[in-house]
Amino acid sequence: MNYVPGTASLIDDIDKKHLVLLRDGRTLIGYLRSIDQFANLVFHQTVERIHVGKKFGDIPRGIFIVRGENVVLLGEIDVDKPCDTLLQQVSIEEILEEQRLQQQAKQETEKVKMQVLKDRGLSIPKADNLDEY
Amino acid sequence: VLSLQSLDEDCTLEEEDEGLVEEEDEIDQFNDDTFGAGAIDDDWQEEHKRLAELDERDGLGGVLGMGGGGMGGELDLGGAGDSSSTHLPSSADRGGGGDLAESLARLILEADPAIAGVGAAERPGPSPRLPPGPPPSSMLSYQQQQHLLRRGTAPMGQMNSHSIWENSMGFGPVSLTPGLVTHMEDSPLMSIIKEVGLPKRPPQGRNDEGQDLSERVPPPRSSSPVIGSPPVRAVPIGTPPKQPMSHAMNHQIHHPMAVHVRAPVQHRYPPPFPERLSPNTLLNIANSPLCRGPFPPGVLSQMQRAQLLNSQVAGFPRGGPAPPLLPGGGGFRPFFGGPPPPHGHRMGPPPPHGPPNHTPPIRHNTTHLHPQHRRMLTQRMQNRGGDRGRTGGDRRSRDPYSNLMTQKEKEWVTKIQMMQLQSTDPYLDDYYYQNYYEKMEKRQERERDSSKKEHTTKLITPQVAKVEHTYRPVQFAGSLGKLTVSSVNNPRKMIDAVVTSRTDDEEKREKQVWNKRRQILYTVEKMYSLLLEVQDFEKRFVQTSVRDNERRYQCVMIMSVRKGKRLISRLLPLLPSPQAAAVVMAIARNLPALAKKDKQDQVLCWLVEPVSAVIQSLSSSALTDLLQELQGNEGQLATVLHNKFGVTLLYLILSEGERMQSSDPNCQLMDDNRWTELVFSVTRELLSVPSSSLSPPLFTPPNLLSLLSLASTHTHTHTHTHTHSGMLHLCCFGWTSRHKENQLHPQLDITVKYRSCQSKN
């Protein structure tokens, strides 16, 4: 029950399974156990889920405390609904390998792009670092 | 520079620093201040290692510790709890910049919250345990720690590493200064943590008997006491409350007290245990453990049971708060409907109850919501709750980790969130919501018929009283003159930004065109903001002048003051017509008293203009009422006539009546005989009063003259043509006779009479 109807509050989400996306791109799934006024979250039985293409792998992480400012979005998972119909779960090693390959490929394309731009005398700063400045 | 002087003799850094200074011509002063003497690479790393070893030896207790007192005697870093004066000289000799900061802080007389009162921060816990001891970890700056290292490790041996874990606070200072932690990956520190384990708090702690999780307090934050950083609290802001909660609240949340328009229940300081348990609450307490469903055996530990009870019981003060609020709280019962679990929001228990106990989950803190809104939300809740309640509840009841966050803690967070919703001016902060519901209300009023008046509900938003914080600049003890410390509340200009505009001819021309457009936009914006201001003011003004009865009395009182009369005269044109009419009525009624107070007639006469405007806008019945008011009791009219303003007012009324009659054929003035009777009595009075005592009015309305010219034969004998009063008499008789005889005199007669009267005057 929301104590203050008409507002958004995380109180109702406690003890429910959630999926949270963090600013660094990680996806965590766990039971939300505790919150505070900054929306810092305490997750229980957390699992970090890595998605690569159509495959995903789960890494069990235990208890996670997430600082509120790092949350991009947070949503409740309906445990009754059938999940993972399109996605194929694989082992951790496999998914990490897949991820590595994906990162590698991305880096290479990025490299090529930068080189091409450089040849033309242009340089575009990387957007993902701008956040820090 | 200061830091150089205050360094210890046995510090070898001094020489190196001086050497550096000699090498560079320009001293980077900021660098000095920031990093101090220790900002030299090699030494830093060495000291870091030594510090790590230190930590290892003392089991994390020594440097950071809450532990033994051995250190204090030797090092005397100026323990917080001690008297300041004796330590000042000693600390000035020793310590680095950190001590300086502390001593400075002690000099501060008045608290500017943005300036760290390091020595003055509350430190209730550690002081009894370590009388001369070092300040807790948070107080030690990096420099102080260095100092410790330089001092050698001799005093460390006295540290009692065991004492930490037996700390009443129940936790060990696992946190270190952030700078150290990052380098400690495979350092001895980590091994210690693995060895000793984290402090004996959760997960074991949960099974301790009768221990409330809300008592756990995270270790104090380590921050260097640099001037300008926020004061370090003994209990950081984010911690959930202990019991009693009120104590913690006082320290942590600075917020103006709420002034609620309606009587909602105070959610801020509930007693830890309700003063009275209503039969409902008892029922619920009894019910819920039963209804909780089959638990796996042994899961519901004693602590959890205590937690449950505590949460339920603690939840109920909402329903039965402090006595003065109870009637207000009781008044909310109708909203709750059935058996109210007012606030006791237990995530575990309620859903298993299922629909029967699933009362309309309206909380009393929805006072700031429009009732319609509330109803809509409850409907929505019920729809959702009915579907999900049962299945979710079952699962939750089997979840052994549920309710880790106690009821109190949830309420704590909600409280903070709600405090953020409080506003001093809801029309400012929540403009769209308020306007939307105003429109809705109007629509409702239109749609409903007048018989169902009770259903029209109004949105009342509790408003927090605005507290004016006057900023007083920080004063230092023993200083000559006022030192300025720049802080958030008292910012200082740091950058001299000078705006230079280039004057290029062509550029200017282009600019002019652009500037014109800009100017136009600027004017539009200014006018718009003016308009909004006026509207806001109007709104506020209308709200305040609603209470009629009070206003009337106040009006009279205000009128008895000269400035008040001026105020009323200026205010009258701005008032909406019913209020203005009421004011004029009040004036008329109280005219004798007012006249008496206003011996010098000048001031009352300021009112003539606005009053005449009001009179002209009055309806006929109102006009009659006004005349009646003016006549009032016995003899009132006589006093009225003695007064200039009174006479003027009378004339105005009469002329208005005349105008109404002559212009508007449908005028109801003559319908009931009141008007004519009143006029008769007025004229009788006029005649009886000797003409000399009649004070001259400010002006005579022209249509009275026309009345005057309608003289009949009856008036001849009563003609006094020398004074205006003669005119008046004539006019009155002309009027009365006209109505008696109902004759219309020819135009010629009128003009003749008029001229004759004119000439005589």
GROMACS .gro file of C-alpha atoms in nm, chain A residues 1-16 31 33-38 44-45 76 79-80, chain B residues 237-238 343 345 347 358 361 363 365-366 368-369 377 395 399 401-405 407 410 413-414 416-418 421:
model
   56
    1MET     CA    1   0.000   0.000   0.000
    2ASN     CA    2   0.133   0.331  -0.096
    3TYR     CA    3   0.145   0.562   0.196
    4VAL     CA    4   0.104   0.861  -0.022
    5PRO     CA    5  -0.119   0.784  -0.314
    6GLY     CA    6  -0.050   0.994  -0.611
    7THR     CA    7   0.321   0.965  -0.567
    8ALA     CA    8   0.580   0.714  -0.664
    9SER     CA    9   0.746   0.525  -0.387
   10LEU     CA   10   0.959   0.220  -0.363
   11ILE     CA   11   0.798   0.104  -0.041
   12ASP     CA   12   0.555  -0.110  -0.231
   13ASP     CA   13   0.832  -0.283  -0.416
   14ILE     CA   14   1.000  -0.425  -0.114
   15ASP     CA   15   1.045  -0.800  -0.100
   16LYS     CA   16   0.962  -0.833  -0.465
   31TYR     CA   17   1.477  -0.931  -0.438
   33ARG     CA   18   1.495  -0.582   0.051
   34SER     CA   19   1.555  -0.233   0.163
   35ILE     CA   20   1.555   0.122   0.042
   36ASP     CA   21   1.622   0.465   0.174
   37GLN     CA   22   1.539   0.817   0.083
   38PHE     CA   23   1.808   0.835  -0.183
   44HIS     CA   24   1.908  -1.011  -0.203
   45GLN     CA   25   1.993  -1.323  -0.402
   76GLU     CA   26   0.934  -0.541  -1.090
   79VAL     CA   27   0.725  -1.416  -1.136
   80ASP     CA   28   0.417  -1.579  -1.273
  370ILE     CA   29   2.155   1.136   0.786
  371GLY     CA   30   2.041   0.824   0.618
  476HIS     CA   31  -0.112   0.274   0.896
  478HIS     CA   32   0.153  -0.147   0.650
  480MET     CA   33   0.406  -0.632   0.360
  491HIS     CA   34  -0.848  -0.582   0.284
  494PRO     CA   35  -0.634   0.138   0.200
  496ARG     CA   36  -0.434   0.664   0.464
  498ASN     CA   37  -0.201   1.139   0.497
  499THR     CA   38  -0.395   1.177   0.180
  501HIS     CA   39  -0.346   1.686   0.060
  502LEU     CA   40  -0.515   1.490  -0.211
  510LEU     CA   41  -0.697   0.558  -0.628
  528ARG     CA   42   0.460  -1.648  -0.168
  532ASP     CA   43   0.971  -1.597   0.218
  534TYR     CA   44   1.375  -1.298   0.433
  535SER     CA   45   1.074  -1.079   0.410
  536ASN     CA   46   1.031  -0.782   0.637
  537LEU     CA   47   1.398  -0.718   0.667
  538MET     CA   48   1.296  -0.361   0.645
  540GLN     CA   49   0.768  -0.108   0.954
  543LYS     CA   50   0.945   0.210   0.596
  546VAL     CA   51   1.154   0.671   0.455
  547THR     CA   52   0.799   0.764   0.376
  549ILE     CA   53   1.120   1.186   0.460
  550GLN     CA   54   0.952   1.163   0.125
  551MET     CA   55   0.644   1.331   0.254
  554LEU     CA   56   0.617   1.719  -0.045
   0.00000   0.00000   0.00000
